[in-house]
Amino acid sequence: MVYLIILGITSILAFFADTLYARSRNLSLFAGLLIVVALATVAGLRDYSVGYDYLYYCHADISEAMSANSWWSCLQHAENDWGYTSIIYLATLSSDSHHFAMFALSFVILLLAYLACHNLRQYAPCWVLFSFYILILYAPSLNLIRQSLAISSVFLAFSVYKKKYGGWKFWLLTILSFSFHKTSIIPIAVIVYANIVSYSSPTKQRTLTVAYIILAIVALALLKIVLDIISEQIPAFEKFTTYSNSNGKEGWREPGVSKLALLFIIVYMGGMFLSYKYKLIDNKTLVVSFHIAFTALLCVFGGLYTNTVTRLCFYFWPLCYFYINIILSNNKVVSPRTNVLFIFVATIPFLYEFAKDRLFDSNDYLRYTSEILGIS
């Protein structure tokens, strides 16, 4: 129930922060910052047993950063990506507490996500987007630490690209996301490619889309073989073999297709095509959203034989939900006065079903406990 309480309080506070935007943009951002600090504090004070990643690598990385003489020395001895390592090193300069380093990591994750939602407010309410992010990704962020940093960076890069279609900020955020987790190159490539296709002629759109579908399917089919070959030749990639050959003792490595994720994508894709048919969205929106959804669909099926591929879906959920909000906030669907209420009522029940295995603490490795806060 802890995650449900967090979601409820966050939604209420984010809504009030959103209402301040009409009075002052800076005041609204400051209120959002306080929400991020509160959520990061809860994340930072969790027990070390919450999630696998802290014990798997984060504990050693924090200890290594504490003993490093300089930032460069820390990077030289680091086994993980430099962006993630840099955050830990900066955190250890302020405190030698592992909890503070965990707070710093969660703070960056949540801040990037909130800024993305704020950037997209002209298309959908910021509080609704951020509430969804907390619903789906807050609990996993306590486990998938490096990838969560990349997910938030990609989401923010998407929001920048949506507003200005590229520019130095987008490419800077692309580098930032890559510094957290190298898999971020996949959603970034999809975003750029899909937008290029969307601005092509109808004939060229069909050709490029079909080519993408074929290449993506072939790439997925060959992925496991390629990773095994690379991991044998390059020591740095050895951990991929461990992931793909896992026997399922750890929940986030278990093979299989998520039926709820599959249902979500099928309903989502069907909704996008119907929305285009009834002129609720334009052709560009349809093309981009289709490429995003199709890539997520391949990631779901990729879980059948390469377990870590399913985790790539997390990159695409915030993007899919953003496009859902574009449809539901269309004046042809509902009057402007009830946009926010309609979005909430129409989407939260299904999202609740999609995420309930995390929200009710049924996954032992994600069950929130904190000796410091007295939560067991």
Tab-separated table of C-alpha atoms in Angstrom:
chain	number	residue	atom	x	y	z
A	1	MET	CA	0.000	0.000	0.000
A	2	VAL	CA	2.982	2.319	0.376
A	3	TYR	CA	3.160	3.036	-3.354
A	4	LEU	CA	-0.584	3.764	-3.492
A	5	ILE	CA	-0.215	6.342	-0.732
A	6	ILE	CA	2.756	7.884	-2.529
A	7	LEU	CA	0.765	8.040	-5.770
A	8	GLY	CA	-2.265	9.624	-4.104
A	9	ILE	CA	-0.321	12.313	-2.269
A	10	THR	CA	1.839	13.043	-5.330
A	11	SER	CA	-1.198	13.444	-7.600
A	12	ILE	CA	-2.859	15.899	-5.210
A	13	LEU	CA	0.287	17.972	-4.649
A	14	ALA	CA	1.191	17.946	-8.355
A	15	PHE	CA	-2.318	19.153	-9.200
A	16	PHE	CA	-1.980	22.134	-6.841
A	17	ALA	CA	1.509	22.845	-8.191
A	18	ASP	CA	-0.017	22.868	-11.658
A	19	THR	CA	-2.659	25.407	-10.665
A	20	LEU	CA	0.107	27.821	-9.633
A	21	TYR	CA	1.343	28.022	-13.234
A	22	ALA	CA	-1.300	30.619	-14.144
A	23	ARG	CA	0.048	32.866	-11.377
A	24	SER	CA	3.757	32.235	-11.820
A	25	ARG	CA	5.746	29.739	-13.861
A	26	ASN	CA	8.653	29.873	-11.412
A	27	LEU	CA	6.350	29.340	-8.437
A	28	SER	CA	4.853	26.282	-10.125
A	29	LEU	CA	8.329	24.871	-10.828
A	30	PHE	CA	9.396	25.506	-7.232
A	31	ALA	CA	6.354	23.632	-5.942
A	32	GLY	CA	7.202	20.789	-8.308
A	33	LEU	CA	10.769	20.801	-7.006
A	34	LEU	CA	9.498	20.343	-3.441
A	35	ILE	CA	7.449	17.343	-4.578
A	36	VAL	CA	10.531	15.849	-6.226
A	37	VAL	CA	12.599	16.377	-3.063
A	38	ALA	CA	9.932	14.667	-0.940
A	39	LEU	CA	9.704	11.664	-3.267
A	40	ALA	CA	13.487	11.391	-3.507
A	41	THR	CA	13.744	11.507	0.291
A	42	VAL	CA	11.351	8.562	0.608
A	43	ALA	CA	13.389	6.699	-2.014
A	44	GLY	CA	16.689	7.563	-0.335
A	45	LEU	CA	15.588	6.362	3.096
A	46	ARG	CA	14.518	2.918	1.886
A	47	ASP	CA	16.197	-0.199	3.201
A	48	TYR	CA	19.094	-1.510	1.166
A	49	SER	CA	17.136	-4.691	0.454
A	50	VAL	CA	14.560	-2.841	-1.685
A	51	GLY	CA	15.398	-3.742	-5.282
A	52	TYR	CA	18.320	-5.791	-6.547
A	53	ASP	CA	20.486	-3.075	-8.024
A	54	TYR	CA	21.684	-1.514	-4.763
A	55	LEU	CA	23.209	-4.757	-3.501
A	56	TYR	CA	24.143	-5.916	-7.019
A	57	TYR	CA	26.334	-2.924	-7.904
A	58	CYS	CA	25.248	0.369	-6.317
A	59	HIS	CA	26.655	-0.359	-2.853
A	60	ALA	CA	30.104	-1.094	-4.306
A	61	ASP	CA	29.943	1.991	-6.553
A	62	ILE	CA	29.115	4.305	-3.640
A	63	SER	CA	31.889	2.809	-1.501
A	64	GLU	CA	34.351	3.207	-4.386
A	65	ALA	CA	33.344	6.852	-4.876
A	66	MET	CA	33.874	7.572	-1.177
A	67	SER	CA	37.461	6.347	-1.371
A	68	ALA	CA	38.274	8.120	-4.667
A	69	ASN	CA	40.743	11.025	-4.569
A	70	SER	CA	39.115	12.873	-7.444
A	71	TRP	CA	36.288	12.720	-9.953
A	72	TRP	CA	38.656	11.476	-12.658
A	73	SER	CA	40.047	8.803	-10.356
A	74	CYS	CA	36.496	7.722	-9.562
A	75	LEU	CA	35.679	7.370	-13.262
A	76	GLN	CA	38.850	5.391	-13.947
A	77	HIS	CA	37.922	2.760	-11.348
A	78	ALA	CA	34.196	2.749	-12.127
A	79	GLU	CA	32.604	-0.315	-13.682
A	80	ASN	CA	29.428	1.485	-14.722
A	81	ASP	CA	28.490	4.448	-16.923
A	82	TRP	CA	30.159	7.789	-16.233
A	83	GLY	CA	26.986	9.864	-15.794
A	84	TYR	CA	25.648	7.576	-13.090
A	85	THR	CA	29.077	7.399	-11.442
A	86	SER	CA	29.407	11.201	-11.491
A	87	ILE	CA	26.141	11.654	-9.579
A	88	ILE	CA	27.330	9.249	-6.906
A	89	TYR	CA	30.711	10.957	-6.661
A	90	LEU	CA	29.118	14.401	-6.252
A	91	ALA	CA	26.782	13.017	-3.595
A	92	THR	CA	29.691	11.530	-1.614
A	93	LEU	CA	31.366	14.947	-1.529
A	94	SER	CA	28.462	16.168	0.608
A	95	SER	CA	27.886	13.108	2.767
A	96	ASP	CA	29.408	9.704	3.429
A	97	SER	CA	25.954	8.204	3.851
A	98	HIS	CA	24.804	5.616	1.330
A	99	HIS	CA	21.256	6.814	1.886
A	100	PHE	CA	22.214	10.295	0.728
A	101	ALA	CA	23.722	8.891	-2.463
A	102	MET	CA	20.491	6.952	-3.051
A	103	PHE	CA	18.556	10.177	-2.472
A	104	ALA	CA	20.727	12.005	-5.023
A	105	LEU	CA	20.161	9.339	-7.666
A	106	SER	CA	16.384	9.386	-7.128
A	107	PHE	CA	16.359	13.185	-7.100
A	108	VAL	CA	17.944	13.344	-10.561
A	109	ILE	CA	15.570	10.660	-11.881
A	110	LEU	CA	12.467	12.453	-10.629
A	111	LEU	CA	13.640	15.967	-11.487
A	112	LEU	CA	14.292	15.043	-15.129
A	113	ALA	CA	10.872	13.358	-15.316
A	114	TYR	CA	9.083	16.346	-13.801
A	115	LEU	CA	10.791	18.782	-16.162
A	116	ALA	CA	9.691	16.598	-19.082
A	117	CYS	CA	6.077	16.688	-17.888
A	118	HIS	CA	6.364	20.456	-17.403
A	119	ASN	CA	7.687	20.898	-20.946
A	120	LEU	CA	4.728	18.965	-22.340
A	121	ARG	CA	2.073	20.886	-20.416
A	122	GLN	CA	0.831	22.604	-23.577
A	123	TYR	CA	-0.280	19.184	-24.844
A	124	ALA	CA	-1.391	17.506	-21.602
A	125	PRO	CA	-1.675	18.480	-17.904
A	126	CYS	CA	1.672	18.261	-16.156
A	127	TRP	CA	0.199	16.704	-13.017
A	128	VAL	CA	-1.506	13.925	-15.001
A	129	LEU	CA	1.698	12.995	-16.855
A	130	PHE	CA	3.768	13.066	-13.671
A	131	SER	CA	1.190	11.016	-11.762
A	132	PHE	CA	1.389	8.384	-14.485
A	133	TYR	CA	5.171	8.397	-14.279
A	134	ILE	CA	4.975	7.764	-10.522
A	135	LEU	CA	2.327	5.083	-11.049
A	136	ILE	CA	4.382	3.069	-13.501
A	137	LEU	CA	8.031	3.947	-12.865
A	138	TYR	CA	8.563	5.094	-9.263
A	139	ALA	CA	8.736	1.578	-7.808
A	140	PRO	CA	10.972	0.178	-10.597
A	141	SER	CA	13.290	3.181	-10.182
A	142	LEU	CA	14.195	1.835	-6.743
A	143	ASN	CA	15.574	-1.215	-8.519
A	144	LEU	CA	16.577	-0.261	-12.078
A	145	ILE	CA	18.633	2.718	-10.965
A	146	ARG	CA	20.839	3.353	-13.999
A	147	GLN	CA	18.123	2.643	-16.516
A	148	SER	CA	15.684	4.869	-14.608
A	149	LEU	CA	18.136	7.743	-14.977
A	150	ALA	CA	18.227	7.051	-18.717
A	151	ILE	CA	14.413	6.734	-18.947
A	152	SER	CA	13.910	10.162	-17.398
A	153	SER	CA	16.614	11.650	-19.638
A	154	VAL	CA	14.987	10.170	-22.745
A	155	PHE	CA	11.573	11.462	-21.631
A	156	LEU	CA	13.017	14.955	-21.183
A	157	ALA	CA	14.803	14.721	-24.549
A	158	PHE	CA	11.480	13.712	-26.132
A	159	SER	CA	9.766	16.744	-24.585
A	160	VAL	CA	12.469	19.034	-25.978
A	161	TYR	CA	12.273	17.385	-29.400
A	162	LYS	CA	8.491	17.714	-29.359
A	163	LYS	CA	8.753	21.459	-28.811
A	164	LYS	CA	11.654	22.344	-31.096
A	165	TYR	CA	12.343	19.211	-33.204
A	166	GLY	CA	15.958	18.810	-32.230
A	167	GLY	CA	18.460	21.488	-31.312
A	168	TRP	CA	21.468	21.398	-29.046
A	169	LYS	CA	19.390	20.706	-25.916
A	170	PHE	CA	18.037	17.500	-27.414
A	171	TRP	CA	21.471	16.235	-28.391
A	172	LEU	CA	22.899	17.215	-25.012
A	173	LEU	CA	20.164	15.199	-23.310
A	174	THR	CA	20.881	12.336	-25.692
A	175	ILE	CA	24.502	12.288	-24.522
A	176	LEU	CA	23.319	12.535	-20.922
A	177	SER	CA	20.963	9.569	-21.283
A	178	PHE	CA	23.728	7.531	-22.926
A	179	SER	CA	25.992	8.364	-19.979
A	180	PHE	CA	23.469	6.683	-17.681
A	181	HIS	CA	22.606	3.589	-19.714
A	182	LYS	CA	23.721	2.675	-23.217
A	183	THR	CA	20.345	1.152	-24.096
A	184	SER	CA	18.928	4.691	-24.243
A	185	ILE	CA	20.250	4.931	-27.791
A	186	ILE	CA	17.329	2.719	-28.873
A	187	PRO	CA	14.418	5.016	-27.875
A	188	ILE	CA	16.372	8.087	-28.997
A	189	ALA	CA	16.910	6.526	-32.428
A	190	VAL	CA	13.211	5.603	-32.631
A	191	ILE	CA	12.132	9.157	-31.751
A	192	VAL	CA	14.406	10.735	-34.363
A	193	TYR	CA	13.619	8.195	-37.088
A	194	ALA	CA	9.859	8.332	-36.483
A	195	ASN	CA	9.836	12.113	-36.715
A	196	ILE	CA	11.857	12.032	-39.940
A	197	VAL	CA	9.350	9.567	-41.403
A	198	SER	CA	6.408	11.698	-40.244
A	199	TYR	CA	7.639	14.648	-42.340
A	200	SER	CA	8.062	12.550	-45.482
A	201	SER	CA	5.571	12.218	-48.324
A	202	PRO	CA	2.788	9.584	-47.889
A	203	THR	CA	4.482	7.172	-50.309
A	204	LYS	CA	7.844	7.561	-48.621
A	205	GLN	CA	6.197	7.171	-45.211
A	206	ARG	CA	4.851	3.757	-46.158
A	207	THR	CA	8.196	2.635	-47.566
A	208	LEU	CA	10.212	3.801	-44.560
A	209	THR	CA	7.706	2.359	-42.086
A	210	VAL	CA	7.682	-1.072	-43.749
A	211	ALA	CA	11.493	-1.004	-43.882
A	212	TYR	CA	11.610	-0.177	-40.163
A	213	ILE	CA	9.222	-3.014	-39.296
A	214	ILE	CA	11.287	-5.563	-41.222
A	215	LEU	CA	14.643	-4.374	-39.866
A	216	ALA	CA	13.349	-4.196	-36.294
A	217	ILE	CA	12.011	-7.759	-36.427
A	218	VAL	CA	15.270	-9.057	-37.909
A	219	ALA	CA	17.293	-7.168	-35.280
A	220	LEU	CA	15.210	-8.671	-32.483
A	221	ALA	CA	15.631	-12.161	-33.938
A	222	LEU	CA	19.404	-11.765	-34.086
A	223	LEU	CA	19.842	-9.877	-30.807
A	224	LYS	CA	20.515	-12.835	-28.530
A	225	ILE	CA	23.032	-14.321	-30.953
A	226	VAL	CA	24.815	-10.996	-31.346
A	227	LEU	CA	24.975	-10.361	-27.586
A	228	ASP	CA	26.397	-13.815	-26.931
A	229	ILE	CA	29.081	-13.302	-29.611
A	230	ILE	CA	29.975	-9.825	-28.310
A	231	SER	CA	30.084	-10.964	-24.689
A	232	GLU	CA	32.584	-13.687	-25.605
A	233	GLN	CA	34.866	-11.260	-27.452
A	234	ILE	CA	34.586	-8.144	-25.261
A	235	PRO	CA	34.922	-8.571	-21.466
A	236	ALA	CA	32.924	-5.381	-20.791
A	237	PHE	CA	29.849	-7.044	-22.286
A	238	GLU	CA	30.149	-10.224	-20.245
A	239	LYS	CA	27.240	-9.272	-17.995
A	240	PHE	CA	24.843	-9.501	-20.955
A	241	THR	CA	25.481	-13.234	-21.080
A	242	THR	CA	24.591	-13.460	-17.399
A	243	TYR	CA	21.349	-11.592	-18.038
A	244	SER	CA	20.263	-13.623	-21.055
A	245	ASN	CA	21.194	-16.966	-19.515
A	246	SER	CA	19.554	-16.248	-16.177
A	247	ASN	CA	17.530	-19.136	-14.787
A	248	GLY	CA	14.804	-16.860	-13.460
A	249	LYS	CA	15.825	-16.706	-9.800
A	250	GLU	CA	15.427	-12.920	-9.900
A	251	GLY	CA	12.035	-11.581	-10.945
A	252	TRP	CA	13.225	-8.835	-13.260
A	253	ARG	CA	15.196	-11.381	-15.310
A	254	GLU	CA	12.440	-13.918	-15.758
A	255	PRO	CA	11.555	-14.705	-19.387
A	256	GLY	CA	8.019	-14.440	-20.667
A	257	VAL	CA	5.524	-12.060	-22.238
A	258	SER	CA	3.573	-9.663	-20.021
A	259	LYS	CA	-0.080	-10.084	-20.979
A	260	LEU	CA	-1.027	-6.708	-19.521
A	261	ALA	CA	1.778	-4.969	-21.425
A	262	LEU	CA	0.689	-6.718	-24.603
A	263	LEU	CA	-2.938	-5.724	-24.009
A	264	PHE	CA	-1.908	-2.138	-23.338
A	265	ILE	CA	-0.002	-1.876	-26.622
A	266	ILE	CA	-2.750	-3.515	-28.686
A	267	VAL	CA	-5.423	-1.224	-27.218
A	268	TYR	CA	-3.110	1.761	-27.608
A	269	MET	CA	-2.323	1.071	-31.270
A	270	GLY	CA	-5.979	0.437	-32.037
A	271	GLY	CA	-6.920	3.688	-30.315
A	272	MET	CA	-4.358	5.655	-32.310
A	273	PHE	CA	-5.622	4.330	-35.649
A	274	LEU	CA	-9.256	5.014	-34.691
A	275	SER	CA	-8.297	8.498	-33.532
A	276	TYR	CA	-6.676	9.173	-36.887
A	277	LYS	CA	-9.740	7.838	-38.708
A	278	TYR	CA	-11.998	10.230	-36.798
A	279	LYS	CA	-9.486	13.088	-37.200
A	280	LEU	CA	-8.615	13.413	-33.531
A	281	ILE	CA	-4.912	13.295	-34.390
A	282	ASP	CA	-2.977	14.180	-37.536
A	283	ASN	CA	-0.815	11.976	-39.724
A	284	LYS	CA	2.451	13.041	-38.069
A	285	THR	CA	1.180	12.066	-34.621
A	286	LEU	CA	-0.017	8.693	-35.921
A	287	VAL	CA	3.328	7.883	-37.566
A	288	VAL	CA	5.420	8.775	-34.512
A	289	SER	CA	3.113	7.018	-32.038
A	290	PHE	CA	3.010	3.886	-34.219
A	291	HIS	CA	6.804	3.587	-34.346
A	292	ILE	CA	6.981	4.009	-30.569
A	293	ALA	CA	4.255	1.424	-29.925
A	294	PHE	CA	5.631	-1.093	-32.424
A	295	THR	CA	9.086	-0.906	-30.851
A	296	ALA	CA	7.553	-1.448	-27.416
A	297	LEU	CA	5.645	-4.435	-28.818
A	298	LEU	CA	8.887	-6.029	-30.038
A	299	CYS	CA	10.444	-5.434	-26.615
A	300	VAL	CA	7.540	-7.286	-24.979
A	301	PHE	CA	7.989	-10.285	-27.279
A	302	GLY	CA	11.758	-10.058	-26.848
A	303	GLY	CA	11.246	-11.239	-23.291
A	304	LEU	CA	10.604	-14.722	-24.618
A	305	TYR	CA	14.302	-15.384	-25.104
A	306	THR	CA	16.377	-12.364	-24.050
A	307	ASN	CA	15.154	-11.388	-20.622
A	308	THR	CA	16.526	-7.858	-20.384
A	309	VAL	CA	14.795	-6.721	-23.585
A	310	THR	CA	11.477	-6.411	-21.755
A	311	ARG	CA	12.975	-3.699	-19.558
A	312	LEU	CA	13.345	-1.517	-22.641
A	313	CYS	CA	9.547	-1.111	-22.597
A	314	PHE	CA	9.928	1.320	-19.702
A	315	TYR	CA	11.398	3.867	-22.105
A	316	PHE	CA	8.200	3.888	-24.143
A	317	TRP	CA	5.399	3.893	-21.530
A	318	PRO	CA	5.630	7.649	-20.734
A	319	LEU	CA	5.674	8.425	-24.472
A	320	CYS	CA	2.608	6.247	-25.127
A	321	TYR	CA	0.721	7.837	-22.269
A	322	PHE	CA	1.574	11.288	-23.569
A	323	TYR	CA	-0.111	10.463	-26.877
A	324	ILE	CA	-3.117	8.994	-25.049
A	325	ASN	CA	-3.532	12.345	-23.330
A	326	ILE	CA	-3.374	14.176	-26.659
A	327	ILE	CA	-6.353	12.125	-27.842
A	328	LEU	CA	-8.382	12.417	-24.666
A	329	SER	CA	-7.832	16.162	-24.305
A	330	ASN	CA	-9.072	16.829	-27.842
A	331	ASN	CA	-12.078	19.152	-27.844
A	332	LYS	CA	-13.916	16.732	-30.140
A	333	VAL	CA	-13.776	14.100	-27.420
A	334	VAL	CA	-14.727	16.192	-24.436
A	335	SER	CA	-15.332	19.850	-23.639
A	336	PRO	CA	-12.391	21.924	-22.374
A	337	ARG	CA	-13.952	22.288	-18.913
A	338	THR	CA	-13.824	18.567	-18.234
A	339	ASN	CA	-10.599	17.631	-20.031
A	340	VAL	CA	-8.576	16.925	-16.900
A	341	LEU	CA	-11.331	14.942	-15.175
A	342	PHE	CA	-12.023	12.910	-18.320
A	343	ILE	CA	-8.347	12.040	-18.772
A	344	PHE	CA	-8.116	10.898	-15.155
A	345	VAL	CA	-11.290	8.808	-15.194
A	346	ALA	CA	-10.666	7.294	-18.631
A	347	THR	CA	-7.065	6.232	-18.109
A	348	ILE	CA	-6.353	5.550	-14.433
A	349	PRO	CA	-8.463	2.349	-14.132
A	350	PHE	CA	-6.594	0.620	-16.964
A	351	LEU	CA	-3.243	1.914	-15.743
A	352	TYR	CA	-4.094	0.624	-12.294
A	353	GLU	CA	-4.624	-2.858	-13.728
A	354	PHE	CA	-1.376	-2.525	-15.653
A	355	ALA	CA	0.681	-1.625	-12.587
A	356	LYS	CA	-1.090	-3.294	-9.650
A	357	ASP	CA	1.591	-5.968	-9.200
A	358	ARG	CA	3.941	-3.185	-8.088
A	359	LEU	CA	1.530	-0.921	-6.264
A	360	PHE	CA	0.328	-3.548	-3.810
A	361	ASP	CA	3.838	-4.643	-2.823
A	362	SER	CA	3.207	-8.141	-4.184
A	363	ASN	CA	6.728	-8.229	-5.643
A	364	ASP	CA	8.903	-8.967	-2.628
A	365	TYR	CA	12.027	-7.420	-4.134
A	366	LEU	CA	10.168	-4.109	-4.677
A	367	ARG	CA	8.200	-4.095	-1.421
A	368	TYR	CA	8.985	-0.782	0.249
A	369	THR	CA	10.519	-1.023	3.695
A	370	SER	CA	12.434	1.556	5.708
A	371	GLU	CA	13.863	1.002	9.154
A	372	ILE	CA	14.547	4.722	9.393
A	373	LEU	CA	10.902	5.644	8.667
A	374	GLY	CA	9.532	2.726	10.679
A	375	ILE	CA	7.961	1.012	7.649
A	376	SER	CA	8.285	-2.766	7.555
